mmCIF file of N, CA and C in Angstrom:
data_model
loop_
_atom_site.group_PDB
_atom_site.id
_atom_site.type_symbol
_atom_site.label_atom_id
_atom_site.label_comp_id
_atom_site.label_asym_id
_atom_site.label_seq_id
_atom_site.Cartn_x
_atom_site.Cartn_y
_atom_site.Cartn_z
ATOM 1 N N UNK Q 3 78.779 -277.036 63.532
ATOM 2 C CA UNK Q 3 77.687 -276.743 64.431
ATOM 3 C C UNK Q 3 77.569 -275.238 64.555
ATOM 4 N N UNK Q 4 76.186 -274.798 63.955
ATOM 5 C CA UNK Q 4 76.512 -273.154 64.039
ATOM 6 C C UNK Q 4 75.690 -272.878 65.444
ATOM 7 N N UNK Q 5 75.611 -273.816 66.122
ATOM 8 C CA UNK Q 5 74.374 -273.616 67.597
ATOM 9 C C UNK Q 5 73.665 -272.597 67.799
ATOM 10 N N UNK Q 6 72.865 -272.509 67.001
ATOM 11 C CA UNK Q 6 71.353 -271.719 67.362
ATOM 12 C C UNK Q 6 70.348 -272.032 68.124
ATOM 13 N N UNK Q 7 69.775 -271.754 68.973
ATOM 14 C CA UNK Q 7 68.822 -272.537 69.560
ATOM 15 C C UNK Q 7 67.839 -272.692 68.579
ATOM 16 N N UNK Q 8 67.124 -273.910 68.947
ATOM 17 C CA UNK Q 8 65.985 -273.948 67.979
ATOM 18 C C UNK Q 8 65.982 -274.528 66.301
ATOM 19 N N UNK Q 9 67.052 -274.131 65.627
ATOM 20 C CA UNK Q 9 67.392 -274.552 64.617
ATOM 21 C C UNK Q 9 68.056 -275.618 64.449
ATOM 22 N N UNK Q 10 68.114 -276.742 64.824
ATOM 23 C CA UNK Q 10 67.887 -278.299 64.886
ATOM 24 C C UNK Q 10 68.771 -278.488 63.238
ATOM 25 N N UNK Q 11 68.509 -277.835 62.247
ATOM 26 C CA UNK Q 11 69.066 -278.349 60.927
ATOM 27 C C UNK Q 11 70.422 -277.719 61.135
ATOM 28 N N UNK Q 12 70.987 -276.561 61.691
ATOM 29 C CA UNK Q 12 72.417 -275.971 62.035
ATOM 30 C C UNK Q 12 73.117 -277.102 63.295
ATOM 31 N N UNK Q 13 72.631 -277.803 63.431
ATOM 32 C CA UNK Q 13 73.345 -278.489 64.473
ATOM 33 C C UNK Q 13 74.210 -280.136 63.668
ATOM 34 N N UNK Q 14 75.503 -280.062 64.347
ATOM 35 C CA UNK Q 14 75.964 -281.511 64.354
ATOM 36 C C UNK Q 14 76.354 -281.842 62.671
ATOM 37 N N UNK Q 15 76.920 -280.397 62.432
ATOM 38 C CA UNK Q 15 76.959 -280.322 60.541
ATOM 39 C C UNK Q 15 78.041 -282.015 60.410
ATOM 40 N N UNK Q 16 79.322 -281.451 61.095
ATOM 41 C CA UNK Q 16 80.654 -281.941 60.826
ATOM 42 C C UNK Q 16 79.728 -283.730 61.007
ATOM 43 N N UNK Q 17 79.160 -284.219 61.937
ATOM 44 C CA UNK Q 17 79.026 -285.229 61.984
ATOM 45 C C UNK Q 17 77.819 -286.071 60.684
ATOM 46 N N UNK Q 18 77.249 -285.377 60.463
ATOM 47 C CA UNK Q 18 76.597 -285.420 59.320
ATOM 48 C C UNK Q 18 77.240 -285.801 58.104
ATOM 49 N N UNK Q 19 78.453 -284.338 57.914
ATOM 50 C CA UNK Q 19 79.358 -284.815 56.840
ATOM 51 C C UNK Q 19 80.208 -286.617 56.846
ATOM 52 N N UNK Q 20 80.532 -286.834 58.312
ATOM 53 C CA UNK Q 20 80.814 -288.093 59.113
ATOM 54 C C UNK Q 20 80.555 -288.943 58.417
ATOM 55 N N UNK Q 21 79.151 -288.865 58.405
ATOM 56 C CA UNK Q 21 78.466 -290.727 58.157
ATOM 57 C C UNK Q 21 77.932 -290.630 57.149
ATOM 58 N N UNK Q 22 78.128 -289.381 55.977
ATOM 59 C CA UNK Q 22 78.355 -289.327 54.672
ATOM 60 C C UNK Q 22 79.445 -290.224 54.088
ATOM 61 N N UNK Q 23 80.141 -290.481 54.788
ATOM 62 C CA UNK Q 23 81.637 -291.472 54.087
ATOM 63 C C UNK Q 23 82.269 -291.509 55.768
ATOM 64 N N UNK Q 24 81.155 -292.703 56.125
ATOM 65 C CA UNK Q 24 81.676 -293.806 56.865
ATOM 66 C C UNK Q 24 83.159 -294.036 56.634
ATOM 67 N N UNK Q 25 84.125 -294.319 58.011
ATOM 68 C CA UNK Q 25 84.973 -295.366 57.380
ATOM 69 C C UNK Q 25 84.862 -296.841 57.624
ATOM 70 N N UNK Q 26 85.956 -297.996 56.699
ATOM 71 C CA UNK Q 26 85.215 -298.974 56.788
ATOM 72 C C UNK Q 26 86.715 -299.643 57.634
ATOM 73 N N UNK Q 27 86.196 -300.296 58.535
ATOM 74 C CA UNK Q 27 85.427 -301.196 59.403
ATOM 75 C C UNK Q 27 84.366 -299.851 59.945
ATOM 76 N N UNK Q 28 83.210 -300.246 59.986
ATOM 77 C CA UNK Q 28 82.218 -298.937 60.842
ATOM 78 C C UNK Q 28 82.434 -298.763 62.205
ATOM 79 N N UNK Q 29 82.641 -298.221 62.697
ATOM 80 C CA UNK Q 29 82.754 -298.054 64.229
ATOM 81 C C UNK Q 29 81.392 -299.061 65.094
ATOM 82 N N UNK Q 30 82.470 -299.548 66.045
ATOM 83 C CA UNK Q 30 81.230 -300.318 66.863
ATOM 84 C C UNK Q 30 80.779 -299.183 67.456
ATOM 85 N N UNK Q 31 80.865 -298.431 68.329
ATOM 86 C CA UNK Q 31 79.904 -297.219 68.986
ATOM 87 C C UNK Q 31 80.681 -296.119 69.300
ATOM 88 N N UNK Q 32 80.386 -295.204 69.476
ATOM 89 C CA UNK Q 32 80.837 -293.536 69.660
ATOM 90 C C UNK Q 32 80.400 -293.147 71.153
ATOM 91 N N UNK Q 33 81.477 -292.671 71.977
ATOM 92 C CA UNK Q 33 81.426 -291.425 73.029
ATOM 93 C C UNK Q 33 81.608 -289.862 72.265
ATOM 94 N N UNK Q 34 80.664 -289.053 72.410
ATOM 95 C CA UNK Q 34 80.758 -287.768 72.856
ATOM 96 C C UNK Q 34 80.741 -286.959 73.372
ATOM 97 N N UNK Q 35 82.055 -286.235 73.487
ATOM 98 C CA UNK Q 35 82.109 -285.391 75.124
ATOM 99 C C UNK Q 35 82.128 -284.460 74.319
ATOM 100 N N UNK Q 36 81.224 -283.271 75.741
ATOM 101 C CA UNK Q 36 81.124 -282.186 74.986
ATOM 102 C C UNK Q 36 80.738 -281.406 76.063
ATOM 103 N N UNK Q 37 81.129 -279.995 76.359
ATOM 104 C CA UNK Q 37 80.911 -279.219 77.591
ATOM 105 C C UNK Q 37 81.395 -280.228 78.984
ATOM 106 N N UNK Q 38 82.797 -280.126 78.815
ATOM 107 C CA UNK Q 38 83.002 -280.994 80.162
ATOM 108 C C UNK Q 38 84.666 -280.308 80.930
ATOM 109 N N UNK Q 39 84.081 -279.034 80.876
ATOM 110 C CA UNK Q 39 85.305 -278.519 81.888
ATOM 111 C C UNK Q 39 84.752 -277.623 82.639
ATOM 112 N N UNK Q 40 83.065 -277.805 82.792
ATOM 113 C CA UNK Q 40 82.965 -276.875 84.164
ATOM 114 C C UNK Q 40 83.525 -276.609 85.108
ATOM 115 N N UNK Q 41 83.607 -275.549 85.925
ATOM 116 C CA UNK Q 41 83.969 -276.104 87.683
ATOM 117 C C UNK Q 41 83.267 -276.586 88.122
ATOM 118 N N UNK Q 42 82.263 -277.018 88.528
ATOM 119 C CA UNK Q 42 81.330 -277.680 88.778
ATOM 120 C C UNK Q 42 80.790 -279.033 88.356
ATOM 121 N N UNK Q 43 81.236 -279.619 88.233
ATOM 122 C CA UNK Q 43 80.473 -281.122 86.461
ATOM 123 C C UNK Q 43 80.036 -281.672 87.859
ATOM 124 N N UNK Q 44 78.812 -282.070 86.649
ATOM 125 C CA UNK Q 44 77.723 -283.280 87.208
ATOM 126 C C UNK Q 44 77.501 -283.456 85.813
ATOM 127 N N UNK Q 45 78.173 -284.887 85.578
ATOM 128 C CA UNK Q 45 77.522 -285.395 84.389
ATOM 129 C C UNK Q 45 76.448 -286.701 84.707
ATOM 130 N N UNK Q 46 75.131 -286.128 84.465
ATOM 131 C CA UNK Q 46 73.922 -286.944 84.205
ATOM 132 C C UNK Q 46 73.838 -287.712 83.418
ATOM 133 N N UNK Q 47 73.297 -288.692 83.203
ATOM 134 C CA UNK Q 47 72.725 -289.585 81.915
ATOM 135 C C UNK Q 47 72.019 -289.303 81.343
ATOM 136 N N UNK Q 48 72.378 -288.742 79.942
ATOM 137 C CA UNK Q 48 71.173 -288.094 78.997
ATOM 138 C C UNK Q 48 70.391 -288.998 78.415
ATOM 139 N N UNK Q 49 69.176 -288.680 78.012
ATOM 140 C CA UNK Q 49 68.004 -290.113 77.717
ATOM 141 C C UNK Q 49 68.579 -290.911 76.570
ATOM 142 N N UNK Q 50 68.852 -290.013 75.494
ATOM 143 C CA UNK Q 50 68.676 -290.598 74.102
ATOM 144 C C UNK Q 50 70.314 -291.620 74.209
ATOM 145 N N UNK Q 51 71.495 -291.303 75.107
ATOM 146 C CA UNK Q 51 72.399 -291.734 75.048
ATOM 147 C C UNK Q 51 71.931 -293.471 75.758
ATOM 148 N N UNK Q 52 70.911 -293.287 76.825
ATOM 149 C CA UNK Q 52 70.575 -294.742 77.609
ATOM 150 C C UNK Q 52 69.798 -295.358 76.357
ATOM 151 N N UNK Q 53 68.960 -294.672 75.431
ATOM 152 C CA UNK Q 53 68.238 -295.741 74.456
ATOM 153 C C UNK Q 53 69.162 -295.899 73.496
ATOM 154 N N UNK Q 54 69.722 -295.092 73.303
ATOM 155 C CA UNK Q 54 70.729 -295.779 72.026
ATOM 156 C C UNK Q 54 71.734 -296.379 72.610
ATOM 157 N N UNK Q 55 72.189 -296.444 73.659
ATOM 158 C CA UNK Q 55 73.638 -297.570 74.035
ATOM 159 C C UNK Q 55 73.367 -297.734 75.481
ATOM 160 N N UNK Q 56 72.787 -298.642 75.844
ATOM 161 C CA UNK Q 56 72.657 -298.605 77.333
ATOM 162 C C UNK Q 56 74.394 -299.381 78.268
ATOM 163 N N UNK Q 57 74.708 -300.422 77.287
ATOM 164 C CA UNK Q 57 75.524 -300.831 77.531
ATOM 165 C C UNK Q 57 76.712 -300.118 77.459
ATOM 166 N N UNK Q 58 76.955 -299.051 76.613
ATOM 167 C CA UNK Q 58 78.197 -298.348 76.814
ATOM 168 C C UNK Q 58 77.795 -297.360 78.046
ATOM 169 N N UNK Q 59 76.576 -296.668 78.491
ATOM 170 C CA UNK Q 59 76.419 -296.021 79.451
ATOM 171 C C UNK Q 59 76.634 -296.597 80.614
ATOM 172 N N UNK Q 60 76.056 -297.870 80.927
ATOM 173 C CA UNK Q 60 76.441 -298.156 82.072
ATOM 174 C C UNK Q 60 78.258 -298.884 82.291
ATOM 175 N N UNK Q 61 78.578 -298.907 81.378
ATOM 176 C CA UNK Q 61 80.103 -299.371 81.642
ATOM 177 C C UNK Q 61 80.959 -298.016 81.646
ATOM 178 N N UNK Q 62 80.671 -296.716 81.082
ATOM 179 C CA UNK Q 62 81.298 -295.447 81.086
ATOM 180 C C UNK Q 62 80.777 -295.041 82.734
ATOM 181 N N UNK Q 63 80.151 -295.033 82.907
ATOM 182 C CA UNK Q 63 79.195 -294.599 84.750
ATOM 183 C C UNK Q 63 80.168 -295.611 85.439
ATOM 184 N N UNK Q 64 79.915 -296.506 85.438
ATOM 185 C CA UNK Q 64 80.236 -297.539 86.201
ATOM 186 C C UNK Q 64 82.122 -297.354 86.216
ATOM 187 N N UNK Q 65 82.481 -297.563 85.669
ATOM 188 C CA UNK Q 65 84.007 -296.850 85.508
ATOM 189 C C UNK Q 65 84.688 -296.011 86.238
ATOM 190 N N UNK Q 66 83.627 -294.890 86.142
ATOM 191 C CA UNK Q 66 84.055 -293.238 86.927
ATOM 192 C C UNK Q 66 83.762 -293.507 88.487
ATOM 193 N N UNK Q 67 82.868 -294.308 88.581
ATOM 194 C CA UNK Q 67 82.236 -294.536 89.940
ATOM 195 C C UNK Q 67 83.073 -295.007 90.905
ATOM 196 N N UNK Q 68 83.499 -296.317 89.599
ATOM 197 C CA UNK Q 68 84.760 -297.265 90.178
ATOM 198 C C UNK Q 68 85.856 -296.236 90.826
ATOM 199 N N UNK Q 69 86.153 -295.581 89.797
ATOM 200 C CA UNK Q 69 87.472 -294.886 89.764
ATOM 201 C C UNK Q 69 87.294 -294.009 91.289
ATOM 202 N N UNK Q 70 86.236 -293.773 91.436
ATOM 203 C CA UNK Q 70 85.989 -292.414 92.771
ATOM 204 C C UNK Q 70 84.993 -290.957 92.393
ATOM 205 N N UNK Q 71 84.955 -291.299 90.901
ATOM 206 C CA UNK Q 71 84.476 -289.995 90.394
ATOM 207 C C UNK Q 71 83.133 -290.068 91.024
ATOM 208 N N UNK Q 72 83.092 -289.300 91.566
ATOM 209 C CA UNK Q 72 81.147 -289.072 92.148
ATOM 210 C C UNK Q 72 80.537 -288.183 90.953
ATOM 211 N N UNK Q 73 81.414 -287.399 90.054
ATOM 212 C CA UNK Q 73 80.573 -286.194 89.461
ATOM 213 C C UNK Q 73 80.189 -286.978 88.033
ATOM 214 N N UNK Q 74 79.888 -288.338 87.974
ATOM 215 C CA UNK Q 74 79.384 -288.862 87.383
ATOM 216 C C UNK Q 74 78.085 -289.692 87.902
ATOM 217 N N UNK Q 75 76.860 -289.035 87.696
ATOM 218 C CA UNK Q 75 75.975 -288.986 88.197
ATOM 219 C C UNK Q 75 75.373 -290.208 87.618
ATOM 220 N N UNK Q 76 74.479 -291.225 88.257
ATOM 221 C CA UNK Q 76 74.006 -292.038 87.763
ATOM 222 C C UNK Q 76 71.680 -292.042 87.979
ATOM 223 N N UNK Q 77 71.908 -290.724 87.434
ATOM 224 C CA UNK Q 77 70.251 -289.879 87.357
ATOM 225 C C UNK Q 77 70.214 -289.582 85.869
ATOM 226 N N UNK Q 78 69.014 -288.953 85.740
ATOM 227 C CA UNK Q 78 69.086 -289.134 84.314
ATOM 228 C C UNK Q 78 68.609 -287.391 84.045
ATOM 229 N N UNK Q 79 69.211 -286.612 82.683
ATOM 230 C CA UNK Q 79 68.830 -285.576 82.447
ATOM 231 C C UNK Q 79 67.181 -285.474 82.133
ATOM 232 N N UNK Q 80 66.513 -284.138 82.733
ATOM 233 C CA UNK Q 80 65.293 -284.343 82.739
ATOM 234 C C UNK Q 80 64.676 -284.113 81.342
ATOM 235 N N UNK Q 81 65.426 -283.648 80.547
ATOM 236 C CA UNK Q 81 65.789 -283.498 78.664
ATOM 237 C C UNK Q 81 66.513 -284.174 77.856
ATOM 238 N N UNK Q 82 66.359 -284.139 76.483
ATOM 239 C CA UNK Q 82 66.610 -285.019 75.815
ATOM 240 C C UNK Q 82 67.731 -283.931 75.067
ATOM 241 N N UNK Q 83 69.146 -284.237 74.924
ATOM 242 C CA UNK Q 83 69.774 -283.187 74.278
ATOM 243 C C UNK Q 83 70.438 -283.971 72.862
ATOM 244 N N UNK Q 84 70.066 -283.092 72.055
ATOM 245 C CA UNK Q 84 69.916 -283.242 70.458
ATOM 246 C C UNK Q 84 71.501 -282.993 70.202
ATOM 247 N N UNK Q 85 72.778 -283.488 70.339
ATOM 248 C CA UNK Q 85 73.915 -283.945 70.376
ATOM 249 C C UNK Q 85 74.554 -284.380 69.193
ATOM 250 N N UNK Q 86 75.819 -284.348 68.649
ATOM 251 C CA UNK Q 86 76.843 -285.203 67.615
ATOM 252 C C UNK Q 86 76.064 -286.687 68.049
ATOM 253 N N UNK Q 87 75.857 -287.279 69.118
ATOM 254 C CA UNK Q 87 75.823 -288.697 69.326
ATOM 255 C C UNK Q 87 74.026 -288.763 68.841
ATOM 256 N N UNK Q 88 73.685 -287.736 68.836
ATOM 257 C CA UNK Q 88 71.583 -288.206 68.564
ATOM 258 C C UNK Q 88 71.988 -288.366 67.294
ATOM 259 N N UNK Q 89 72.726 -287.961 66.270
ATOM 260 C CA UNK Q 89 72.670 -287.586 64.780
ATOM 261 C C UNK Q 89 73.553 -288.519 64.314
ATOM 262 N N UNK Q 90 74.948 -288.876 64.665
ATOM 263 C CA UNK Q 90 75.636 -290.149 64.118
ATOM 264 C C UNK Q 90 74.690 -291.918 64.559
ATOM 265 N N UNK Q 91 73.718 -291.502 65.339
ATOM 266 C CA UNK Q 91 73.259 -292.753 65.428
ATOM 267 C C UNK Q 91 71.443 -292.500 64.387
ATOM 268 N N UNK Q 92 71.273 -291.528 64.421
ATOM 269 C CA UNK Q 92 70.612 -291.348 63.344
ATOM 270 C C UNK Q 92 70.717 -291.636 61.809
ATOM 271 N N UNK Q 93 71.655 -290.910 61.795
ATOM 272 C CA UNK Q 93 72.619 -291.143 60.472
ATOM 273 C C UNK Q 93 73.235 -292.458 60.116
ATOM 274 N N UNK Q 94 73.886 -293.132 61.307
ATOM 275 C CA UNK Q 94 74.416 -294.519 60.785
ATOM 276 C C UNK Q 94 74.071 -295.321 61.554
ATOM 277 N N UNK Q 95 73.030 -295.667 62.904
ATOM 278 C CA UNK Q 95 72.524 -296.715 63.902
ATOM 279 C C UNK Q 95 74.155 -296.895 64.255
ATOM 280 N N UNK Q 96 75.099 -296.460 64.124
ATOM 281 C CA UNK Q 96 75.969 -296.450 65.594
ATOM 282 C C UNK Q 96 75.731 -295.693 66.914
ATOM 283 N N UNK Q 97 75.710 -296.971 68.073
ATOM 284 C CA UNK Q 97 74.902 -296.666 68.919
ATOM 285 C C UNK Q 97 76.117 -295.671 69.350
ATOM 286 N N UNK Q 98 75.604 -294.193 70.253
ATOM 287 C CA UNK Q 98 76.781 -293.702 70.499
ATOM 288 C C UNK Q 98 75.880 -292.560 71.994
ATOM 289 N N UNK Q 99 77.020 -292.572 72.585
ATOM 290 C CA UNK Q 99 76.779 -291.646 74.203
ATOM 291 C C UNK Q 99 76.885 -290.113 74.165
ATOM 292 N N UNK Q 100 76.409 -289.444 74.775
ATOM 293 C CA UNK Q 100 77.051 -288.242 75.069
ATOM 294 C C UNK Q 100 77.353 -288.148 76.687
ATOM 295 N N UNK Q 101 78.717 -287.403 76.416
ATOM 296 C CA UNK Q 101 79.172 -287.065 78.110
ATOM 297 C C UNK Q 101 79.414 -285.309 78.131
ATOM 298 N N UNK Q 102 78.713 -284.734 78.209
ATOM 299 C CA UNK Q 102 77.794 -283.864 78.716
ATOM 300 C C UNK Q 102 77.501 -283.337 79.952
ATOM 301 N N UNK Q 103 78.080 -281.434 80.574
ATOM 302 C CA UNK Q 103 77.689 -281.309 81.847
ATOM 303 C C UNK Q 103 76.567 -280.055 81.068
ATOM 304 N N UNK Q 104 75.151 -280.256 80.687
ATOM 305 C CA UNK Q 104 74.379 -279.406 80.407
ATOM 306 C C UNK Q 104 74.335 -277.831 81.121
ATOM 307 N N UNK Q 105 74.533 -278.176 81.783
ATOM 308 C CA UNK Q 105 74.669 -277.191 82.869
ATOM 309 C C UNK Q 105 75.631 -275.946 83.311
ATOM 310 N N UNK Q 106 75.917 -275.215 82.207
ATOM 311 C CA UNK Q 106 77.303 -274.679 81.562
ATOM 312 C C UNK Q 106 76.413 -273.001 81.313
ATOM 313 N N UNK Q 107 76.463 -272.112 82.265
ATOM 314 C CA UNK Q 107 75.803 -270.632 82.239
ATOM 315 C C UNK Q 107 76.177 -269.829 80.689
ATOM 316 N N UNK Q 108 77.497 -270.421 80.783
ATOM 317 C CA UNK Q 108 78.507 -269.470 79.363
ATOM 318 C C UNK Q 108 78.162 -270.465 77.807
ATOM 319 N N UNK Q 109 77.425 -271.241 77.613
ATOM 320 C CA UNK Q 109 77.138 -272.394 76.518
ATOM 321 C C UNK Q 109 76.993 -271.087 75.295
ATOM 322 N N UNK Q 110 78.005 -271.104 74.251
ATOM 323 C CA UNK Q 110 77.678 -269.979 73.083
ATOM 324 C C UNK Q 110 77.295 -268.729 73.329
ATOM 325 N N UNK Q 111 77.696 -268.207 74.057
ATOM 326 C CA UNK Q 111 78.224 -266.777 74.746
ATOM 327 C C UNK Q 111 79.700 -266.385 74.921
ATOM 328 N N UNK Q 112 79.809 -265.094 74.546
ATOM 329 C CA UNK Q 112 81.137 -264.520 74.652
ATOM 330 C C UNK Q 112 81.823 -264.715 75.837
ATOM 331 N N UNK Q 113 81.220 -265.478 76.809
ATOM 332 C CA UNK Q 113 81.545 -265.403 78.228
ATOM 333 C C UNK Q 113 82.509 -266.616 78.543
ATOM 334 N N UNK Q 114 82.159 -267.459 77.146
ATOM 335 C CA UNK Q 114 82.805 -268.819 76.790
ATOM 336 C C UNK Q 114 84.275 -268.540 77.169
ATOM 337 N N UNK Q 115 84.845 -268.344 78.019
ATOM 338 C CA UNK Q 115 86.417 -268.317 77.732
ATOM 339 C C UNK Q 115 86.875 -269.646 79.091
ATOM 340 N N UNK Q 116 89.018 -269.574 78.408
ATOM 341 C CA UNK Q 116 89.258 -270.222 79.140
ATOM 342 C C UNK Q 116 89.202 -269.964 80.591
ATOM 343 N N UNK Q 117 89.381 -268.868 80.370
ATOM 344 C CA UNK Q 117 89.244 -268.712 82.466
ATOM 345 C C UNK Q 117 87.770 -269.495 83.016
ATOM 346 N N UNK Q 118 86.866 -269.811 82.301
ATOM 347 C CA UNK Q 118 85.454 -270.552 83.164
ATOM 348 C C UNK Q 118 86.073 -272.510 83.013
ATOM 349 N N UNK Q 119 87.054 -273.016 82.361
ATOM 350 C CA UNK Q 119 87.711 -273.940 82.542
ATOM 351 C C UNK Q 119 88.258 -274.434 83.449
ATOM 352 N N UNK Q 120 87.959 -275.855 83.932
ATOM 353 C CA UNK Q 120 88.502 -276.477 84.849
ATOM 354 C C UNK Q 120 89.463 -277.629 84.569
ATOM 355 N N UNK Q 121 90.735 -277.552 84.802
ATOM 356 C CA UNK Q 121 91.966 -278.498 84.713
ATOM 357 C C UNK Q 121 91.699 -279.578 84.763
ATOM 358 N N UNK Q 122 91.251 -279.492 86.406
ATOM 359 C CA UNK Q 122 90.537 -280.309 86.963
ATOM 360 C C UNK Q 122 89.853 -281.840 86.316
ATOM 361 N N UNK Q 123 88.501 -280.845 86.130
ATOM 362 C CA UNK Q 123 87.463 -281.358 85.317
ATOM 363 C C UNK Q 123 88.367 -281.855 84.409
ATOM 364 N N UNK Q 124 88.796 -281.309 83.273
ATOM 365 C CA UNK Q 124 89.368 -282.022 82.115
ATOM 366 C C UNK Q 124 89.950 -283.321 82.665
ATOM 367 N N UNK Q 125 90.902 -283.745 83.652
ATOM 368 C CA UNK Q 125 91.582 -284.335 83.905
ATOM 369 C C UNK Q 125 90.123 -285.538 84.583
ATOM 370 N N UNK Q 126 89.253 -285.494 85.105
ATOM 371 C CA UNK Q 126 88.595 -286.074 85.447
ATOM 372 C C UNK Q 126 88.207 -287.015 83.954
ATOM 373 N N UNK Q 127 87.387 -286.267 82.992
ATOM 374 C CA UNK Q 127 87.193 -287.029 81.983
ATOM 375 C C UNK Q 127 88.121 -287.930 81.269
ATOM 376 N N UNK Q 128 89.414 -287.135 80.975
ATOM 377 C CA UNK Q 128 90.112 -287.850 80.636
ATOM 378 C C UNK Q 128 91.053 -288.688 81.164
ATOM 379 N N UNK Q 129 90.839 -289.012 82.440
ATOM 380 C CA UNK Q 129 91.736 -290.220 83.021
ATOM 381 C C UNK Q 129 90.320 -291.542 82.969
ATOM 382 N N UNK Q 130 88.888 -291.459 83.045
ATOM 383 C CA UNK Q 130 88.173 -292.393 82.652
ATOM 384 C C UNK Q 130 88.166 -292.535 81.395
ATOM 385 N N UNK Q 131 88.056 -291.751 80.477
ATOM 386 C CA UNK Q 131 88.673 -292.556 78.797
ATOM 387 C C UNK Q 131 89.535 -292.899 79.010
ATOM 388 N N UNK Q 132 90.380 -292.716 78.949
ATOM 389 C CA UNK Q 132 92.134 -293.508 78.764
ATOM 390 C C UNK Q 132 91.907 -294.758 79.449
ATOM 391 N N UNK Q 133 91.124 -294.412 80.948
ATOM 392 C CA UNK Q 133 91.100 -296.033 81.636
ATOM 393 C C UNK Q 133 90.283 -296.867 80.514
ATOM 394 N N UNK Q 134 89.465 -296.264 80.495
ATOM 395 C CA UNK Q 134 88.278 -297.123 79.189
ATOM 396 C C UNK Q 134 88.607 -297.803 78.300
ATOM 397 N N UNK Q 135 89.592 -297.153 77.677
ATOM 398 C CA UNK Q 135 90.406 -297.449 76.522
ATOM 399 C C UNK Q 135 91.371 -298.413 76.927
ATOM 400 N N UNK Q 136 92.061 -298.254 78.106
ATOM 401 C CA UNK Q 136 93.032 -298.850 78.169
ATOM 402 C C UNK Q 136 92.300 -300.360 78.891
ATOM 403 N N UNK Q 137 91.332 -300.575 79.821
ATOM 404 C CA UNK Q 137 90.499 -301.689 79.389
ATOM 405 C C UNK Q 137 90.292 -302.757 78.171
ATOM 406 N N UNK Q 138 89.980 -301.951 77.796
ATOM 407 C CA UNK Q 138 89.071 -302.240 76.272
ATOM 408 C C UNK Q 138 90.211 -302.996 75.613
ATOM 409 N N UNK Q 139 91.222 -302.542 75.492
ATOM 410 C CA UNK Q 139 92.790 -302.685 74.550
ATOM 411 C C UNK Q 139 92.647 -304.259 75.835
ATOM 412 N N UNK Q 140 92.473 -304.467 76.593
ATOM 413 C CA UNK Q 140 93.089 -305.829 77.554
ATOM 414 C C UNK Q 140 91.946 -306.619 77.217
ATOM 415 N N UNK Q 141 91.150 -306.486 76.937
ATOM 416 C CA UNK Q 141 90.134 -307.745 76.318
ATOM 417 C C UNK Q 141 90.517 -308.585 75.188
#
């Protein structure tokens, strides 16, 4: 991803290369997290993630909600963000999410460092995957 604004063909290289050589069994569906250690997170529901997997969105929301997480917002981004998950479901109709706090001042700016990182945050996302996962594994 060389993230340019605007240049739509520099975006989401690695996943591209991806679903050039699928592996086989194909994946039933894809989460992508991405910008999620604000101090601040509010992760919204991005559009293209509700039309391409509604069912993994509302069981990833529904999860965090469960769990206590409020900063999983159940509103929807007022944009459509062009994501690893718009392009692997492009590329291979695996339906797939993005988890996403758009809302990130330092996004591809030198300003990007760890000090604008939240522990926190990290720990938020990743105790609802693991729960997710660890769900999922009990079915």
């Amino acid at each position: 991803d060389l993230g340019r604004p605007g240049e739509i063909e520099n975006y989401c290289l690695g996943t591209s290369k991806f679903c050039e050589k699928l592996p086989n069994p194909i994946p039933n569906y894809a989460i992508c997290i991405d910008m999620i250690a604000d101090h601040n997170p509010e992760f919204l529901i991005e559009p293209y993630s509700w039309e391409q997997a509604p069912f993994l969105v509302q069981s990833i929301w529904g999860l965090a909600n469960d769990l206590g997480y409020t900063e999983f917002k159940t509103e929807f981004y007022q944009t459509y963000i062009y994501d690893d998950h718009r392009r692997l479901y492009l590329d291979s109709y695996i339906p797939a999410i993005d988890i996403i706090d758009f809302d990130y001042p330092y996004w591809h700016t030198l300003d990007d460092t760890v000090d604008k990182c939240s522990a926190n945050t990290l720990s938020i996302v990743g105790n609802v995957m693991c729960e997710y996962i660890y769900r999922k594994d009990e079915e």
